[in-house]
Short mmCIF file of C-alpha atoms and ligand atoms in Angstrom, two decimals:
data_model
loop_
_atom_site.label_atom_id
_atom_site.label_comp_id
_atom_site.label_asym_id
_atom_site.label_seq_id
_atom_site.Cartn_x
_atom_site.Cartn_y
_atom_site.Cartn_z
CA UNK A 1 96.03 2.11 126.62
CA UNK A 2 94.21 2.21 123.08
CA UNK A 3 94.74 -0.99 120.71
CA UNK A 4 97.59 0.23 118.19
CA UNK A 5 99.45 1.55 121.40
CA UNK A 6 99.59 -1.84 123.24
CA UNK A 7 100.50 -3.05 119.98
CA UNK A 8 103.62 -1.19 120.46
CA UNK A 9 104.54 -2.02 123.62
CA UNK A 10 103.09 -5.12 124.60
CA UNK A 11 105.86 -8.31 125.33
CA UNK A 12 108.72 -5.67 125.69
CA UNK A 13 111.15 -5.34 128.46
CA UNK A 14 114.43 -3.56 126.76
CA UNK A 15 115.69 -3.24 130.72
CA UNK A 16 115.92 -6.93 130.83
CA UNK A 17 118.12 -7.26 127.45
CA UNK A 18 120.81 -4.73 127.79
CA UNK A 19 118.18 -1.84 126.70
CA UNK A 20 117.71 -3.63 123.15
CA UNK A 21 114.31 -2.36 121.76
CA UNK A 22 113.02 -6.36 120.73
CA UNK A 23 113.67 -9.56 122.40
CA UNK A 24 116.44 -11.54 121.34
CA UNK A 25 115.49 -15.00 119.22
CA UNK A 26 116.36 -17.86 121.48
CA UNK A 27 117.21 -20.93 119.46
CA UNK A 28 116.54 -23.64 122.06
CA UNK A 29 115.88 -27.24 122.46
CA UNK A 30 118.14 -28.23 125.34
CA UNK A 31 117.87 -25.96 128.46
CA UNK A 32 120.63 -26.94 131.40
CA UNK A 33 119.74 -27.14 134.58
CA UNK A 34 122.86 -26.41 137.02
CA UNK A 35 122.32 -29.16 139.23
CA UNK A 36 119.77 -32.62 139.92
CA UNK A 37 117.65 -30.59 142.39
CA UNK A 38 117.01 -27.70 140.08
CA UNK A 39 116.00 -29.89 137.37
CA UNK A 40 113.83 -31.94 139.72
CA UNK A 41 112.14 -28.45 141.12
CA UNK A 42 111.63 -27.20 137.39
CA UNK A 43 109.58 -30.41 136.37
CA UNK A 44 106.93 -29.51 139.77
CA UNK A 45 106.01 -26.59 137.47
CA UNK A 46 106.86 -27.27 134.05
CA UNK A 47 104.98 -24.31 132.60
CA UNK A 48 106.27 -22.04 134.81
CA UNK A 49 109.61 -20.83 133.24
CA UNK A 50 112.68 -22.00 130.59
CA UNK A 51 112.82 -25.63 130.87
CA UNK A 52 112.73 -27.38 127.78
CA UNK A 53 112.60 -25.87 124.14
CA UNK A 54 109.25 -27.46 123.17
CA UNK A 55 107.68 -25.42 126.48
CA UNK A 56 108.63 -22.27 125.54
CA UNK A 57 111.93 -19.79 125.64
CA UNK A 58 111.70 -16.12 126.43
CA UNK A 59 110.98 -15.38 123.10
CA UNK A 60 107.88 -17.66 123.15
CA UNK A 61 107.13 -16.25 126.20
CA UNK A 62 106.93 -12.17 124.75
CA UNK A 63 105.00 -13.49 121.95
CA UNK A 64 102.64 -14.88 124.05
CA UNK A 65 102.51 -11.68 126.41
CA UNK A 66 101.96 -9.43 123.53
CA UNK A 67 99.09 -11.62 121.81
CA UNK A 68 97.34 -11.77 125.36
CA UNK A 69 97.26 -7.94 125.16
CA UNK A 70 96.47 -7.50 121.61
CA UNK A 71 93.17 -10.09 122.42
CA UNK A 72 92.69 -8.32 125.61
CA UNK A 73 93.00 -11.62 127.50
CA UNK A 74 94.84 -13.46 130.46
CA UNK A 75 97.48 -15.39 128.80
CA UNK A 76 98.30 -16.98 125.49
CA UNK A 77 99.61 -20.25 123.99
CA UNK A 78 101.70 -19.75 120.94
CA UNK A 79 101.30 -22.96 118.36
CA UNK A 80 103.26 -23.14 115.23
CA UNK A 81 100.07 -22.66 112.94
CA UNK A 82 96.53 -21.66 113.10
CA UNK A 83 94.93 -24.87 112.91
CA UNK A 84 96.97 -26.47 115.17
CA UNK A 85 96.01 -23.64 117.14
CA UNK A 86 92.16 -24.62 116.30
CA UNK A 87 92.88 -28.69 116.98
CA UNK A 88 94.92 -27.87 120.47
CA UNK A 89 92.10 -25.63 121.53
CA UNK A 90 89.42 -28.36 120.61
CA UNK A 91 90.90 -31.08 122.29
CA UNK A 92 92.05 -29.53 125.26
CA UNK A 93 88.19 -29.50 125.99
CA UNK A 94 86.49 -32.36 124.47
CA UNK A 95 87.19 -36.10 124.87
CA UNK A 96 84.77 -38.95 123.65
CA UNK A 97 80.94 -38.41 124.20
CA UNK A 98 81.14 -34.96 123.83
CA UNK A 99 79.01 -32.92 121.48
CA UNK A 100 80.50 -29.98 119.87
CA UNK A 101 78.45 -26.96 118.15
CA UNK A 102 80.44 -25.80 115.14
CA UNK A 103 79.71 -23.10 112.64
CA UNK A 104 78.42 -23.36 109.50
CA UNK A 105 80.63 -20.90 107.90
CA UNK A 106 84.10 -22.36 109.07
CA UNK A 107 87.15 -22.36 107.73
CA UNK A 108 87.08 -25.26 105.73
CA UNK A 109 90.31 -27.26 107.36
CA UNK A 110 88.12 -26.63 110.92
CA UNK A 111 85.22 -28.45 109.28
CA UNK A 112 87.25 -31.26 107.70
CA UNK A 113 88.86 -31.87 111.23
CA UNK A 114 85.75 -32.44 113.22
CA UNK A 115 84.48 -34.49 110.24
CA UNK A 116 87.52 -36.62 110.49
CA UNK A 117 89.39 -36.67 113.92
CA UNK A 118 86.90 -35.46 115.75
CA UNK A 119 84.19 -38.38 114.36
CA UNK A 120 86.73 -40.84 114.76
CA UNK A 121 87.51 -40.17 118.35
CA UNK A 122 83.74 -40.79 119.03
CA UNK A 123 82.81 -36.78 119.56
CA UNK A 124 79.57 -35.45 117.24
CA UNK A 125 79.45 -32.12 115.89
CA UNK A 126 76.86 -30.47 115.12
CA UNK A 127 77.23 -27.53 112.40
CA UNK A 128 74.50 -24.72 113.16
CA UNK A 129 73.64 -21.74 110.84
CA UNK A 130 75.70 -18.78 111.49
CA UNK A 131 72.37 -16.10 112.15
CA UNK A 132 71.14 -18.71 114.60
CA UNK A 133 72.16 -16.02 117.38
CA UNK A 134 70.50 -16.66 120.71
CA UNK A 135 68.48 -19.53 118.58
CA UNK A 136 71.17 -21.70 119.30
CA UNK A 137 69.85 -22.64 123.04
CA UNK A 138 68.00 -24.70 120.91
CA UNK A 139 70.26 -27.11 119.69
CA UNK A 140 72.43 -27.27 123.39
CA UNK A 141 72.40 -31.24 124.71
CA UNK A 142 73.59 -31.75 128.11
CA UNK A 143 76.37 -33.11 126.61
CA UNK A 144 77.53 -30.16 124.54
CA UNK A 145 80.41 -28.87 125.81
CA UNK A 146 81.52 -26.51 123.10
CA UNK A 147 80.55 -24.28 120.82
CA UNK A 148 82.74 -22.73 118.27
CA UNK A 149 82.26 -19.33 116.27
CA UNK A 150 83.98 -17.83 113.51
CA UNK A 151 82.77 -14.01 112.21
CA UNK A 152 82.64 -12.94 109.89
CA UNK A 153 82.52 -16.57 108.46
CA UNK A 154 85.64 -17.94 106.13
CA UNK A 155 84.93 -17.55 102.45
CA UNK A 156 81.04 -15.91 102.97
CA UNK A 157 81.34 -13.41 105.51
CA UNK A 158 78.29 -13.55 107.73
CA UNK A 159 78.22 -11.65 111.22
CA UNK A 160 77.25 -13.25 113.86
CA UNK A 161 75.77 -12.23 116.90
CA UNK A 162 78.79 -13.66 119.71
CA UNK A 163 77.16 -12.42 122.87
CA UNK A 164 73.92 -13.68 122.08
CA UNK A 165 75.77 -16.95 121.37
CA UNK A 166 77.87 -17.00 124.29
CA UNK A 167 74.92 -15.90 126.66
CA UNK A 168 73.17 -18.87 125.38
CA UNK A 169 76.07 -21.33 125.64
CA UNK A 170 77.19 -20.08 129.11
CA UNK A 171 73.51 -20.82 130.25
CA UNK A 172 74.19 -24.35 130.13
CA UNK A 173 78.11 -24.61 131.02
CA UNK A 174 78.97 -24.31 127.24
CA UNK A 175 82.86 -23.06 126.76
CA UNK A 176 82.31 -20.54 123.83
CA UNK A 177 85.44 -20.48 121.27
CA UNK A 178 86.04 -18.24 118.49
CA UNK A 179 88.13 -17.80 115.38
CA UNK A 180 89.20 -14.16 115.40
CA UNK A 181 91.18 -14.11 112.29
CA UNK A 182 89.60 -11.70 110.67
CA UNK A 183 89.25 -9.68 113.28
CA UNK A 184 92.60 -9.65 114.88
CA UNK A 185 92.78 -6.32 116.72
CA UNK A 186 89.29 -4.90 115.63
CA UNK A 187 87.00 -7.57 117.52
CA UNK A 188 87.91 -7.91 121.54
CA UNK A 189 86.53 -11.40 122.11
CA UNK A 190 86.71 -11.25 126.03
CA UNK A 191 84.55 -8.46 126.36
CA UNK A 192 81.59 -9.98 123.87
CA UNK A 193 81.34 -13.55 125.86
CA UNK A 194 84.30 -15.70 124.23
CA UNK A 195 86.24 -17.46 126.69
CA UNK A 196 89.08 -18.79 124.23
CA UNK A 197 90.23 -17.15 121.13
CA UNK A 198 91.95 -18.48 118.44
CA UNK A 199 94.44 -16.27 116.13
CA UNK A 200 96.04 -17.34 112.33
CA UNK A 201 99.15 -15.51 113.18
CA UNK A 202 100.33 -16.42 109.88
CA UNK A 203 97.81 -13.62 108.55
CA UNK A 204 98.18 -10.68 109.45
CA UNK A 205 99.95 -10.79 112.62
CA UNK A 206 103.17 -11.74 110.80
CA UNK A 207 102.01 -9.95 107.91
CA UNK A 208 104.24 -10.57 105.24
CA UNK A 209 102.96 -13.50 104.04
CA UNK A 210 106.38 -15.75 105.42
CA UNK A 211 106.33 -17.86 108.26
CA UNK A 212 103.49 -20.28 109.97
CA UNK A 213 102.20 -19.24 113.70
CA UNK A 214 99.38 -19.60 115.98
CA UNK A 215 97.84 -18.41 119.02
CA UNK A 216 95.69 -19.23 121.40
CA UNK A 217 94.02 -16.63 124.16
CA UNK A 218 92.37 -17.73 127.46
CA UNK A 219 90.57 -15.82 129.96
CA UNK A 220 91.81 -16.97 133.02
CA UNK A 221 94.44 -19.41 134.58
CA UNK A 222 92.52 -22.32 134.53
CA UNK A 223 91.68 -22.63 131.13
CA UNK A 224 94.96 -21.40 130.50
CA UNK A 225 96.43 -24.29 132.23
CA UNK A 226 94.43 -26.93 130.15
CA UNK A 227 94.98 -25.34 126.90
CA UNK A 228 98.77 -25.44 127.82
CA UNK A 229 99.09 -28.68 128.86
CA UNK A 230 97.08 -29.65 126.18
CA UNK A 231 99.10 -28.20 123.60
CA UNK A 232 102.19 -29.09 125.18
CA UNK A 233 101.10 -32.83 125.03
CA UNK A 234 100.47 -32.80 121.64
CA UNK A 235 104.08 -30.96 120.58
CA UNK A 236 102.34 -28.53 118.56
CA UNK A 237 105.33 -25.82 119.58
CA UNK A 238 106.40 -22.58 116.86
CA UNK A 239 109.76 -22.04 116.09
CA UNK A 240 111.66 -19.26 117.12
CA UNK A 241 112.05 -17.57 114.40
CA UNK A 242 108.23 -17.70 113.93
CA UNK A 243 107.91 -15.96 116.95
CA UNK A 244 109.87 -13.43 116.45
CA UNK A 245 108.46 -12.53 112.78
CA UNK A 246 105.02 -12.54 114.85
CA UNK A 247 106.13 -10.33 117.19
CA UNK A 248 107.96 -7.85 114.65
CA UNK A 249 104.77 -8.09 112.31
CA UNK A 250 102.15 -6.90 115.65
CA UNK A 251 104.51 -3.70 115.96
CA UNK A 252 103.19 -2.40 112.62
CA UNK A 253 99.71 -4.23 112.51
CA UNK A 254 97.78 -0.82 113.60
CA UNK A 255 98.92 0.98 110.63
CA UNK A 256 98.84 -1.76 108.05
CA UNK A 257 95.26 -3.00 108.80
CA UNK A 258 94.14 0.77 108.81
CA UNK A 259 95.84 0.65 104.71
CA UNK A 260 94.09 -2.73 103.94
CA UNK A 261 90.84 -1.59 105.32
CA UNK A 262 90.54 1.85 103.32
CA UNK A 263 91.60 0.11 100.42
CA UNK A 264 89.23 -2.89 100.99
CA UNK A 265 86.23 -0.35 101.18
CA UNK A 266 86.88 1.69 98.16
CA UNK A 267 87.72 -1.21 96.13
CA UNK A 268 84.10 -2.97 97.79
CA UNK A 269 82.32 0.34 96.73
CA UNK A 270 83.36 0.48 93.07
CA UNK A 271 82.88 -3.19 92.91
CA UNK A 272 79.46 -3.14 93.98
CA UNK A 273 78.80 -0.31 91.14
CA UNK A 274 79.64 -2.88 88.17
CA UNK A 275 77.46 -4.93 85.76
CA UNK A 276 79.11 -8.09 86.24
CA UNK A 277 78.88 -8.15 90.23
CA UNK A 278 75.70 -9.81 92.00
CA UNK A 279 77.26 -8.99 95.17
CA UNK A 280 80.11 -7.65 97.96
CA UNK A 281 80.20 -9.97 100.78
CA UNK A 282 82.02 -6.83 103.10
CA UNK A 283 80.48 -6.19 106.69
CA UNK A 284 81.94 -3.03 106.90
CA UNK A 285 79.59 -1.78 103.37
CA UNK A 286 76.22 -0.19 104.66
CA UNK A 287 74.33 -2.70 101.67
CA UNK A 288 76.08 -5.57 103.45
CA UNK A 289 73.72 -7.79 105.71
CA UNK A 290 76.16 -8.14 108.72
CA UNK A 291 76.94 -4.24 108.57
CA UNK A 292 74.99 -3.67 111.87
CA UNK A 293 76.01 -6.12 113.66
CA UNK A 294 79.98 -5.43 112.68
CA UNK A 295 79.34 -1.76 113.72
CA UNK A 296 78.41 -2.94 116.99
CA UNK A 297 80.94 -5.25 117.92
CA UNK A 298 84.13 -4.09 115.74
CA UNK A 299 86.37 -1.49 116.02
CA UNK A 300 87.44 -1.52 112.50
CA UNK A 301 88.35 -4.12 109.55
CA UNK A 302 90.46 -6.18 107.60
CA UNK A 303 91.34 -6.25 104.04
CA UNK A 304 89.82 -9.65 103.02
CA UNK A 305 85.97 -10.03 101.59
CA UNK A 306 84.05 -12.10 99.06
CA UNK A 307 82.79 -11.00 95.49
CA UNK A 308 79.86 -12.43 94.15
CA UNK A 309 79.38 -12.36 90.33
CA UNK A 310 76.76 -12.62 88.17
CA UNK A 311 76.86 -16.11 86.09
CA UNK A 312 79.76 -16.22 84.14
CA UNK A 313 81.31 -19.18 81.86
CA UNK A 314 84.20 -20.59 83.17
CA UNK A 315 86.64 -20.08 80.81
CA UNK A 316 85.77 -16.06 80.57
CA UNK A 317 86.41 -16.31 84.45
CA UNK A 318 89.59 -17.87 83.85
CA UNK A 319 90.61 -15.22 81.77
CA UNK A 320 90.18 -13.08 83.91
CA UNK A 321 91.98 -14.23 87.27
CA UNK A 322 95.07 -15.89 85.17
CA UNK A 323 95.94 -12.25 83.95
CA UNK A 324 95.77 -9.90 87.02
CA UNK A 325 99.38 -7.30 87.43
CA UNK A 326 98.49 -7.27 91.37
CA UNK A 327 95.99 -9.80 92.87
CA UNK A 328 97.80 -12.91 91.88
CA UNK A 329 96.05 -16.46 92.71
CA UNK A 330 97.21 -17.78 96.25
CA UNK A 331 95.96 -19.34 99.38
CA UNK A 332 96.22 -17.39 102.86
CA UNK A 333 95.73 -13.46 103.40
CA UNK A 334 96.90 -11.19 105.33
CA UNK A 335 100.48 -10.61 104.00
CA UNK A 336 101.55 -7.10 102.24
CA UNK A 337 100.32 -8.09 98.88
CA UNK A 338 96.89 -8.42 97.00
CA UNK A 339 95.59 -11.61 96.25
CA UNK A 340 92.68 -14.01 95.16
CA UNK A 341 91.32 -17.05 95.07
CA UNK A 342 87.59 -18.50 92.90
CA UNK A 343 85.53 -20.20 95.77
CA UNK A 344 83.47 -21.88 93.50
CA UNK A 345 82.66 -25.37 93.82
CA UNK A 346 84.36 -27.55 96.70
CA UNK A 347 85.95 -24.49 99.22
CA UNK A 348 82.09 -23.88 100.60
CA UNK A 349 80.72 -26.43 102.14
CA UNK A 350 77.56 -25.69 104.08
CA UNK A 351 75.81 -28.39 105.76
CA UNK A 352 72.85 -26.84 108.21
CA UNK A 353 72.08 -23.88 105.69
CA UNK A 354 71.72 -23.11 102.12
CA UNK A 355 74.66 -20.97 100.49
CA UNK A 356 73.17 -19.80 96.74
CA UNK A 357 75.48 -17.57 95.06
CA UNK A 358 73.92 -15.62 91.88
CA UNK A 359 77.00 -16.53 89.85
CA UNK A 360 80.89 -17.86 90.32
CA UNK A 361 82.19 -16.74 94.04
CA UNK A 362 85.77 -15.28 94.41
CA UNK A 363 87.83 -13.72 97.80
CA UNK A 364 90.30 -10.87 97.84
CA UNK A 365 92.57 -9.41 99.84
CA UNK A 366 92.83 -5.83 99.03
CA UNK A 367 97.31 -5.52 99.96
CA UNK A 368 99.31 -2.50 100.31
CA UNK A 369 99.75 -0.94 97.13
CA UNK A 370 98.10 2.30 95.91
CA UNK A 371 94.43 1.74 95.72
CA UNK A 372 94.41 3.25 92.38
CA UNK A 373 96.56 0.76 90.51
CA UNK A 374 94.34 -1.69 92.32
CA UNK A 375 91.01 -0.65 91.07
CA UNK A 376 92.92 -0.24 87.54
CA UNK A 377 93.89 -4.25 87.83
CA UNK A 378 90.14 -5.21 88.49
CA UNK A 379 88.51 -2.92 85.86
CA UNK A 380 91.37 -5.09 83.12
CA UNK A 381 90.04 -7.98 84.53
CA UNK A 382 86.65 -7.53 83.98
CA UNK A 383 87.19 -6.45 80.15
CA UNK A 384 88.77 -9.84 79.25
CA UNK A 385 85.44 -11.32 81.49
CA UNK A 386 83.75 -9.34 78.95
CA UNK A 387 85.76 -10.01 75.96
CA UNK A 388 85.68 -13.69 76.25
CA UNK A 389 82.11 -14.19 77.40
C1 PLP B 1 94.35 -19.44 107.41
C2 PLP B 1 93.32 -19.60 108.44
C3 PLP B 1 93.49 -20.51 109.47
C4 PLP B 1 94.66 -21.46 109.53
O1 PLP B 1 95.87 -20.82 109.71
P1 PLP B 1 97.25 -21.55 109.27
O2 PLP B 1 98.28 -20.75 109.97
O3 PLP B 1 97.28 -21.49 107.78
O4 PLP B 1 97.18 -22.95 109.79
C5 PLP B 1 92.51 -20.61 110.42
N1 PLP B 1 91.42 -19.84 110.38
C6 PLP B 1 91.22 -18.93 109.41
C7 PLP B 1 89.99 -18.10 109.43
C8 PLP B 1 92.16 -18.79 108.41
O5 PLP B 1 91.93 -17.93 107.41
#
């Protein structure tokens, strides 16, 4: 079955709901048990069916069926954001002692949670640049017991070259994780080495830019098993209407991330064309440094990339972003509508390599509406750059 097919059909059995076409929502904390031996059998295998709310209901259950297919993976865990998806993958694998390998490029609440928890629980990261590639044998310790990969990276975009990575981490008993935001659908982490991947549901699997939700895809039972128990123990459980506005959002992800990607590329193209940009941070553009690599490993893209522009005074910039029709200033991506954020400054971090924009950095995401009164929004914006410089 092809990708946008299984995201049609995956986590759906009308037969077993009255021949309904979705799952019905169960709102459900308390789950009765008909008698003291049934509840006594259903805590031998607490993971293994409708026992408590915080374990899961049927509709937690389809969600995590369909994500599993979507990733092309075993099983999922379905967490009620993506970072606590991120934290209950971490620390279902590493306990004090152990060294962890983390990206440069992360997102930045990744970075600020191994600075933090992670330090303080007496496990060392280690951030490594993101074109290491099979480079990063280098830096394994016998203690390393992770290594974590995001591509392209949050904010800058870089490629990276995830079987090299995993060959090299698998060499020495690594577990190889991977943020695959970005690449929900269009990068199939299993097949290139990655043995658990980690979705921001609340992107562009629910799509519409309303409701928190993670996910978490394993390989295999075992791992499975820990990352469920793990993220059981720490209560990090979605709600059930979360689910279901995850599950409603996959059923229409083919079409809408084929939208955001055309419109992400023509936009990229006529940005890279203007005076005032230094660069398009965009795998999918020939001129972009990771394009090789992305035509490789993806089977298409996303709608979010980075604009680089040549120096610019602050208030100019400001004049620009405050007065955009369509790509209005907010956090997260992913959703139906166009957006942006300046990068500038505090969001990049980089700690193991040297990040040197030309000029002040911005990210958009390139939304549904008609390309052409996109490209009309950014060529307003950059007359008042223009005007007030
Ligand atoms: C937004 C984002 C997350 C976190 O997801 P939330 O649901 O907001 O917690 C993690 N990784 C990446 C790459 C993201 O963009």
């Amino acid at each position: 079955m092809k990708n946008d097919t299984k995201l049609v059909h995956a986590g759906r059995h009308p037969e077993q709901q009255f021949g309904a076409v979705n799952p019905p929502v169960y709102h459900a904390s308390t789950i009765l048990h008909p008698s003291v031996a049934a509840m006594e059998a259903s805590g031998k295998t607490p993971f293994g069916g409708v026992r408590y709310g915080r374990f899961g209901t049927p509709t937690t259950f389809a969600f995590e069926e369909a994500m599993a297919a979507v990733e092309g993976g075993h099983k999922t865990v379905a967490t009620s954001s993506g970072l606590a998806a991120i934290t209950g993958a971490l620390l279902a694998f590493l306990k004090a002692g152990d060294h962890l390998l983390m990206v440069d490029s992360t997102y930045f609440p990744t970075r600020k949670f191994c600075d933090s928890v992670l330090a303080g629980l007496g496990i060392e990261t280690t951030y490594y640049d993101p074109l290491i590639g099979a480079g990063i044998a280098g830096l394994m310790r016998p203690e390393t017991r992770v290594v974590f990969t995001e591509s392209p990276g949050s904010l800058t975009f870089e490629v990276q070259d995830v079987p090299a990575i995993a060959a090299a981490a698998h060499a020495v008993g690594a577990v190889v994780m991977m943020d695959n935001t970005w690449g929900v659908r269009t990068f199939q982490p299993f097949r290139h080495g990655i043995d658990v991947s980690i979705q921001a549901c609340t992107k562009y699997v629910v799509g519409h830019a309303d409701a928190m939700l993670g996910a978490i895809t394993l390989g295999d039972e075992d791992t499975w098993l820990r990352v469920k128990t793990s993220v059981a123990a720490f209560g990090h459980s979605p709600g059930a209407d979360e689910l279901y506005l995850g599950l409603r959002g996959l059923r229409t992800l083919g079409v809408r991330l084929a939208r955001h990607a055309e419109t992400a590329l023509r936009l990229c193209t006529w940005l890279e064309g203007r005076p005032e940009v230094a660069r398009v941070l965009y795998p999918p553009l020939p001129s972009d440094p990771g394009h090789a690599l992305w035509k490789r490993d993806f089977d298409g893209a996303c709608g979010l990339f980075g604009v680089i522009l040549k120096p610019a005074a602050k208030a100019a910039l400001d004049a620009m972003l405050d007065h955009y029709e369509h790509f209005n200033l907010g956090f997260s991506w992913g959703g139906f509508e166009s957006l942006v954020i300046p990068t500038t400054g505090h969001s990049i971090i980089r700690t193991a390599t040297a990040w040197r924009p030309e000029g002040p950095s911005l990210r958009f995401h390139a939304g549904l509406e008609d390309a052409d009164d996109l490209l009309a929004d950014l060529e307003a914006g950059f007359a008042r750059l223009n005007a007030a410089a």
